[in-house]
Amino acid sequence: MSIFTKTIKVNRKNYNKFGLAFLFLGILFLMLALNSYFSTKKFIRNAITTIGTVIKNEVCESNKQHPLIRSIIVFSSNKGERIELTALNCEYPQRFNLGETVNLLYLDGKPESAQINKNDYLYIFTLIFGMFVFIFLTFSFFILFTKGKNKI
């Protein structure tokens, strides 16, 4: 062993606590991801499909090079009501052009629950929670299944 290599023994009990904490968070985010996935599937199964038209693109946050744009879409419900939907997310580049038609989904009797019928819009929370599942479970398995010795 050279004079520049030093072995540090990590207290295995504390090491396991960190691993178990990451494992718990990974399982928690897994439950959130599954809940998000199944509630989205239920929404799609029970939703009414309609077509809306983009009537306005407004700037959410102004940046000289890349302004973030949010679309405002108008559609008619199955009862003939005219509903105006403001997209939840701001995007660059803008996804929809003025006058473009957009497929929408909404629950019967709740046209205000309308969402754009695209997978990246519908499953965004499932994707985010899934990334956290991957991160936390990877760290927990790394911590739990490595030895309690590190060389510095």
Coordinates of N, CA and C in Angstrom, one line a residue, residues 1-150:
M1 N 0.8 -1.2 0.0 CA 0.0 0.0 0.0 C 0.9 1.2 0.0
S2 N 0.6 2.1 -0.9 CA 1.4 3.3 -1.0 C 1.0 4.4 0.1
I3 N 1.8 5.4 0.2 CA 1.5 6.4 1.2 C 0.3 7.2 0.8
F4 N -0.1 7.2 -0.5 CA -1.2 8.0 -1.0 C -2.5 7.2 -0.9
T5 N -2.5 6.0 -0.6 CA -3.7 5.2 -0.5 C -4.1 5.0 0.9
K6 N -5.3 5.3 1.2 CA -5.8 5.2 2.6 C -7.1 4.4 2.5
T7 N -7.3 3.4 3.4 CA -8.6 2.7 3.4 C -9.4 3.3 4.5
I8 N -10.7 3.6 4.2 CA -11.6 4.1 5.2 C -12.7 3.0 5.3
K9 N -12.9 2.6 6.5 CA -14.0 1.7 6.8 C -15.3 2.5 7.1
V10 N -16.3 2.2 6.4 CA -17.6 2.9 6.6 C -18.4 2.0 7.6
N11 N -19.0 2.7 8.5 CA -19.9 2.0 9.4 C -21.0 1.3 8.6
R12 N -21.1 0.0 8.6 CA -22.0 -0.7 7.7 C -23.5 -0.4 8.1
K13 N -23.7 -0.2 9.4 CA -25.1 0.1 9.9 C -25.6 1.4 9.3
N14 N -24.8 2.5 9.3 CA -25.2 3.7 8.7 C -25.3 3.6 7.2
Y15 N -24.4 2.9 6.6 CA -24.4 2.7 5.2 C -25.7 2.0 4.7
N16 N -26.1 1.0 5.5 CA -27.4 0.3 5.2 C -28.6 1.2 5.3
K17 N -28.5 2.2 6.3 CA -29.7 3.1 6.5 C -29.9 4.0 5.3
F18 N -28.8 4.4 4.7 CA -28.9 5.2 3.5 C -29.4 4.4 2.3
G19 N -29.0 3.2 2.2 CA -29.5 2.3 1.2 C -31.0 2.0 1.3
L20 N -31.4 1.8 2.6 CA -32.8 1.5 2.8 C -33.7 2.8 2.6
A21 N -33.1 3.9 2.9 CA -33.8 5.2 2.7 C -34.1 5.4 1.2
F22 N -33.0 5.1 0.4 CA -33.1 5.2 -1.1 C -34.1 4.2 -1.6
L23 N -34.1 3.0 -1.1 CA -35.0 1.9 -1.5 C -36.4 2.3 -1.2
F24 N -36.7 2.9 0.0 CA -38.0 3.4 0.4 C -38.5 4.4 -0.6
L25 N -37.6 5.4 -0.9 CA -38.0 6.5 -1.8 C -38.3 5.9 -3.2
G26 N -37.5 4.9 -3.7 CA -37.7 4.3 -5.0 C -39.0 3.6 -5.0
I27 N -39.4 2.9 -3.9 CA -40.7 2.2 -3.9 C -41.8 3.2 -3.9
L28 N -41.6 4.3 -3.1 CA -42.7 5.4 -3.1 C -42.9 6.0 -4.5
F29 N -41.8 6.3 -5.2 CA -42.0 6.8 -6.5 C -42.5 5.8 -7.5
L30 N -42.2 4.5 -7.3 CA -42.8 3.5 -8.1 C -44.3 3.4 -7.9
M31 N -44.8 3.6 -6.7 CA -46.2 3.6 -6.5 C -46.9 4.8 -7.1
L32 N -46.2 6.0 -7.0 CA -46.7 7.2 -7.7 C -46.7 7.0 -9.2
A33 N -45.7 6.4 -9.8 CA -45.7 6.2 -11.2 C -46.8 5.3 -11.7
L34 N -47.0 4.2 -10.9 CA -48.0 3.2 -11.3 C -49.4 3.9 -11.1
N35 N -49.6 4.7 -10.1 CA -50.9 5.4 -9.9 C -51.1 6.3 -11.0
S36 N -50.1 7.1 -11.4 CA -50.2 8.0 -12.5 C -50.5 7.3 -13.8
Y37 N -49.9 6.2 -14.1 CA -50.1 5.4 -15.3 C -51.5 4.9 -15.4
F38 N -52.0 4.3 -14.3 CA -53.3 3.7 -14.3 C -54.4 4.7 -14.3
S39 N -54.2 5.9 -13.7 CA -55.3 6.9 -13.7 C -55.3 7.6 -15.1
T40 N -54.2 7.7 -15.8 CA -54.2 8.2 -17.1 C -54.9 7.2 -18.1
K41 N -54.6 5.9 -17.9 CA -55.3 4.9 -18.7 C -56.8 4.9 -18.5
K42 N -57.2 5.1 -17.3 CA -58.7 5.2 -16.9 C -59.2 6.5 -17.6
F43 N -58.5 7.6 -17.5 CA -59.0 8.8 -18.1 C -59.2 8.6 -19.6
I44 N -58.2 8.0 -20.3 CA -58.3 7.8 -21.7 C -59.5 6.9 -22.1
R45 N -59.7 5.8 -21.3 CA -60.7 4.9 -21.5 C -62.1 5.5 -21.4
N46 N -62.3 6.5 -20.4 CA -63.6 7.1 -20.2 C -63.8 8.4 -20.9
A47 N -62.8 8.9 -21.6 CA -62.8 10.3 -22.1 C -63.5 10.3 -23.5
I48 N -64.0 11.5 -23.7 CA -64.7 11.8 -25.0 C -63.6 12.5 -25.9
T49 N -63.5 12.1 -27.1 CA -62.6 12.6 -28.1 C -63.2 13.8 -28.8
T50 N -62.5 14.9 -29.0 CA -63.0 16.0 -29.8 C -61.8 16.7 -30.4
I51 N -62.2 17.6 -31.3 CA -61.1 18.4 -32.0 C -61.3 19.8 -31.6
G52 N -60.1 20.5 -31.3 CA -60.1 21.9 -31.0 C -59.2 22.6 -32.0
T53 N -59.3 23.9 -31.9 CA -58.5 24.8 -32.8 C -57.7 25.8 -32.0
V54 N -56.4 25.9 -32.3 CA -55.6 26.8 -31.6 C -56.0 28.2 -32.0
I55 N -56.4 29.1 -31.1 CA -56.8 30.4 -31.4 C -55.8 31.5 -31.0
K56 N -54.8 31.1 -30.1 CA -53.8 32.0 -29.7 C -52.6 31.3 -29.1
N57 N -51.4 31.9 -29.4 CA -50.2 31.4 -28.7 C -49.7 32.6 -28.0
E58 N -49.6 32.4 -26.6 CA -49.2 33.5 -25.8 C -47.8 33.2 -25.2
V59 N -47.0 34.2 -24.9 CA -45.7 34.1 -24.4 C -45.8 33.9 -22.9
C60 N -45.2 32.8 -22.4 CA -45.2 32.6 -20.9 C -44.1 33.3 -20.2
E61 N -42.9 33.0 -20.7 CA -41.7 33.6 -20.2 C -40.9 34.2 -21.4
S62 N -40.5 35.4 -21.3 CA -39.8 36.0 -22.4 C -38.3 35.8 -22.2
N63 N -37.7 35.3 -23.3 CA -36.3 35.1 -23.4 C -36.0 35.6 -24.8
K64 N -35.0 36.5 -24.9 CA -34.7 37.1 -26.2 C -34.5 36.0 -27.3
Q65 N -33.8 34.9 -27.0 CA -33.5 33.9 -28.0 C -34.6 32.9 -28.1
H66 N -35.1 32.4 -27.0 CA -36.1 31.3 -27.0 C -37.3 31.6 -26.1
P67 N -38.3 32.4 -26.6 CA -39.5 32.6 -25.8 C -40.3 31.3 -25.6
L68 N -40.8 31.1 -24.4 CA -41.7 29.9 -24.1 C -43.1 30.3 -24.5
I69 N -43.7 29.4 -25.2 CA -45.1 29.7 -25.8 C -46.1 28.7 -25.2
R70 N -47.3 29.2 -24.8 CA -48.4 28.4 -24.4 C -49.5 28.6 -25.3
S71 N -50.2 27.5 -25.8 CA -51.3 27.6 -26.7 C -52.6 27.6 -26.0
I72 N -53.5 28.4 -26.6 CA -54.9 28.5 -26.1 C -55.7 27.9 -27.2
I73 N -56.5 26.9 -26.8 CA -57.3 26.0 -27.8 C -58.8 26.2 -27.4
V74 N -59.6 26.3 -28.4 CA -61.0 26.4 -28.2 C -61.7 25.1 -28.9
F75 N -62.7 24.6 -28.2 CA -63.4 23.4 -28.7 C -64.8 23.4 -28.2
S76 N -65.7 22.6 -28.8 CA -67.1 22.5 -28.4 C -67.3 21.2 -27.7
S77 N -68.0 21.2 -26.5 CA -68.3 20.0 -25.8 C -69.4 19.3 -26.5
N78 N -69.7 18.1 -26.0 CA -70.8 17.3 -26.6 C -72.2 17.9 -26.3
K79 N -72.2 18.9 -25.4 CA -73.5 19.6 -25.1 C -73.5 21.0 -25.9
G80 N -72.5 21.2 -26.7 CA -72.5 22.4 -27.5 C -71.9 23.6 -26.8
E81 N -71.3 23.5 -25.7 CA -70.7 24.6 -25.0 C -69.3 24.9 -25.6
R82 N -69.0 26.2 -25.7 CA -67.7 26.6 -26.3 C -66.7 26.7 -25.1
I83 N -65.7 25.9 -25.1 CA -64.7 25.8 -24.0 C -63.4 26.3 -24.5
E84 N -62.7 27.1 -23.7 CA -61.4 27.6 -24.0 C -60.4 26.9 -23.1
L85 N -59.4 26.2 -23.6 CA -58.4 25.4 -22.9 C -57.1 26.1 -23.0
T86 N -56.5 26.4 -21.9 CA -55.1 26.9 -21.9 C -54.2 25.8 -21.6
A87 N -53.2 25.5 -22.5 CA -52.3 24.4 -22.3 C -51.5 24.7 -21.0
L88 N -51.2 23.6 -20.2 CA -50.6 23.7 -19.0 C -49.1 24.0 -19.1
N89 N -48.5 23.6 -20.1 CA -47.0 23.7 -20.2 C -46.6 24.8 -21.3
C90 N -45.6 25.5 -21.0 CA -45.0 26.4 -21.9 C -43.9 25.7 -22.7
E91 N -43.7 25.9 -24.0 CA -42.8 25.2 -24.8 C -42.0 26.0 -25.7
Y92 N -40.8 25.6 -26.0 CA -40.0 26.2 -27.1 C -39.4 25.0 -27.8
P93 N -39.5 24.9 -29.1 CA -40.3 25.7 -30.0 C -41.8 25.5 -29.7
Q94 N -42.7 26.4 -30.2 CA -44.1 26.1 -30.0 C -44.5 24.9 -30.7
R95 N -45.4 24.2 -30.1 CA -45.9 22.9 -30.6 C -46.9 23.1 -31.7
F96 N -47.8 24.0 -31.4 CA -49.0 24.2 -32.3 C -49.0 25.6 -32.9
N97 N -49.4 25.6 -34.2 CA -49.5 26.9 -34.9 C -50.9 27.4 -34.8
L98 N -51.0 28.7 -35.0 CA -52.3 29.4 -34.9 C -53.2 28.8 -36.0
G99 N -54.5 28.4 -35.6 CA -55.4 27.8 -36.6 C -55.3 26.3 -36.7
E100 N -54.3 25.7 -36.1 CA -54.1 24.3 -36.2 C -55.1 23.5 -35.4
T101 N -55.6 22.4 -35.9 CA -56.5 21.5 -35.2 C -55.7 20.6 -34.3
V102 N -56.3 20.3 -33.1 CA -55.7 19.5 -32.1 C -56.7 18.5 -31.5
N103 N -56.3 17.3 -31.4 CA -57.1 16.2 -30.8 C -57.1 16.4 -29.3
L104 N -58.3 16.4 -28.7 CA -58.4 16.6 -27.2 C -59.2 15.4 -26.6
L105 N -59.0 15.2 -25.3 CA -59.8 14.3 -24.6 C -60.4 15.0 -23.3
Y106 N -61.6 14.7 -23.0 CA -62.2 15.2 -21.8 C -63.2 14.3 -21.2
L107 N -63.5 14.4 -19.9 CA -64.5 13.5 -19.3 C -65.9 14.1 -19.5
D108 N -66.9 13.2 -19.7 CA -68.3 13.6 -20.0 C -68.7 14.5 -18.8
G109 N -69.3 15.6 -19.0 CA -69.7 16.5 -18.0 C -68.6 17.3 -17.3
K110 N -67.4 17.1 -17.7 CA -66.3 17.9 -17.2 C -65.4 18.4 -18.4
P111 N -65.9 19.2 -19.2 CA -65.1 19.7 -20.3 C -63.8 20.5 -19.9
E112 N -63.9 21.0 -18.7 CA -62.7 21.7 -18.2 C -61.5 20.8 -17.9
S113 N -61.8 19.5 -17.9 CA -60.8 18.5 -17.6 C -60.0 18.1 -18.9
A114 N -60.3 18.8 -20.0 CA -59.7 18.5 -21.3 C -58.2 18.5 -21.3
Q115 N -57.6 17.5 -22.0 CA -56.2 17.4 -22.2 C -55.9 17.1 -23.6
I116 N -54.7 17.6 -24.0 CA -54.3 17.3 -25.4 C -54.0 15.8 -25.6
N117 N -54.5 15.2 -26.6 CA -54.4 13.8 -26.8 C -53.1 13.4 -27.5
K118 N -52.0 13.6 -26.8 CA -50.6 13.2 -27.2 C -50.0 12.5 -26.0
N119 N -49.3 11.4 -26.3 CA -48.7 10.7 -25.2 C -47.7 11.5 -24.3
D120 N -46.9 12.4 -24.9 CA -46.0 13.1 -24.1 C -46.8 14.1 -23.2
Y121 N -48.0 14.5 -23.5 CA -48.8 15.3 -22.6 C -49.4 14.5 -21.6
L122 N -50.0 13.3 -22.0 CA -50.8 12.5 -21.1 C -49.9 11.8 -20.0
Y123 N -48.7 11.3 -20.4 CA -47.9 10.5 -19.6 C -46.7 11.2 -19.0
I124 N -46.7 12.5 -18.9 CA -45.5 13.3 -18.4 C -45.2 12.9 -17.0
F125 N -46.2 12.9 -16.1 CA -46.0 12.6 -14.7 C -45.5 11.2 -14.5
T126 N -46.1 10.2 -15.3 CA -45.6 8.9 -15.2 C -44.1 8.8 -15.6
L127 N -43.7 9.5 -16.6 CA -42.3 9.5 -17.0 C -41.4 10.1 -16.0
I128 N -41.8 11.2 -15.4 CA -41.0 11.9 -14.4 C -40.9 11.0 -13.1
F129 N -42.0 10.4 -12.7 CA -41.9 9.5 -11.5 C -41.1 8.3 -11.8
G130 N -41.2 7.8 -13.1 CA -40.4 6.6 -13.5 C -38.9 6.9 -13.5
M131 N -38.5 8.1 -13.8 CA -37.1 8.5 -13.8 C -36.6 8.5 -12.3
F132 N -37.4 9.0 -11.4 CA -37.0 9.0 -10.0 C -36.9 7.6 -9.5
V133 N -37.8 6.7 -9.9 CA -37.7 5.3 -9.5 C -36.4 4.7 -9.9
F134 N -36.0 4.9 -11.2 CA -34.7 4.4 -11.7 C -33.6 5.0 -10.9
I135 N -33.6 6.3 -10.6 CA -32.5 6.9 -9.9 C -32.4 6.3 -8.5
F136 N -33.5 6.3 -7.7 CA -33.4 5.9 -6.3 C -33.2 4.4 -6.2
L137 N -33.8 3.6 -7.0 CA -33.5 2.2 -6.9 C -32.1 1.8 -7.3
T138 N -31.5 2.5 -8.3 CA -30.1 2.3 -8.7 C -29.2 2.6 -7.5
F139 N -29.4 3.8 -6.9 CA -28.6 4.2 -5.8 C -28.7 3.2 -4.6
S140 N -30.0 2.8 -4.3 CA -30.2 1.9 -3.2 C -29.5 0.5 -3.4
F141 N -29.6 0.0 -4.6 CA -29.0 -1.3 -4.9 C -27.4 -1.2 -4.9
F142 N -26.9 0.0 -5.4 CA -25.5 0.2 -5.3 C -25.0 0.3 -3.9
I143 N -25.8 1.0 -3.0 CA -25.4 1.1 -1.6 C -25.5 -0.2 -0.9
L144 N -26.6 -0.9 -1.1 CA -26.9 -2.1 -0.3 C -26.0 -3.3 -0.8
F145 N -25.6 -3.3 -2.0 CA -24.9 -4.5 -2.5 C -23.4 -4.2 -2.8
T146 N -22.9 -3.2 -2.2 CA -21.4 -3.0 -2.3 C -20.8 -3.1 -0.9
K147 N -19.6 -3.4 -0.8 CA -19.0 -3.6 0.5 C -18.8 -2.2 1.2
G148 N -18.7 -2.3 2.5 CA -18.6 -1.0 3.3 C -17.2 -0.5 3.3
K149 N -16.3 -0.7 2.3 CA -15.0 -0.2 2.3 C -14.8 0.7 1.0
N150 N -14.2 1.8 1.2 CA -13.9 2.7 0.1 C -12.5 3.0 0.2

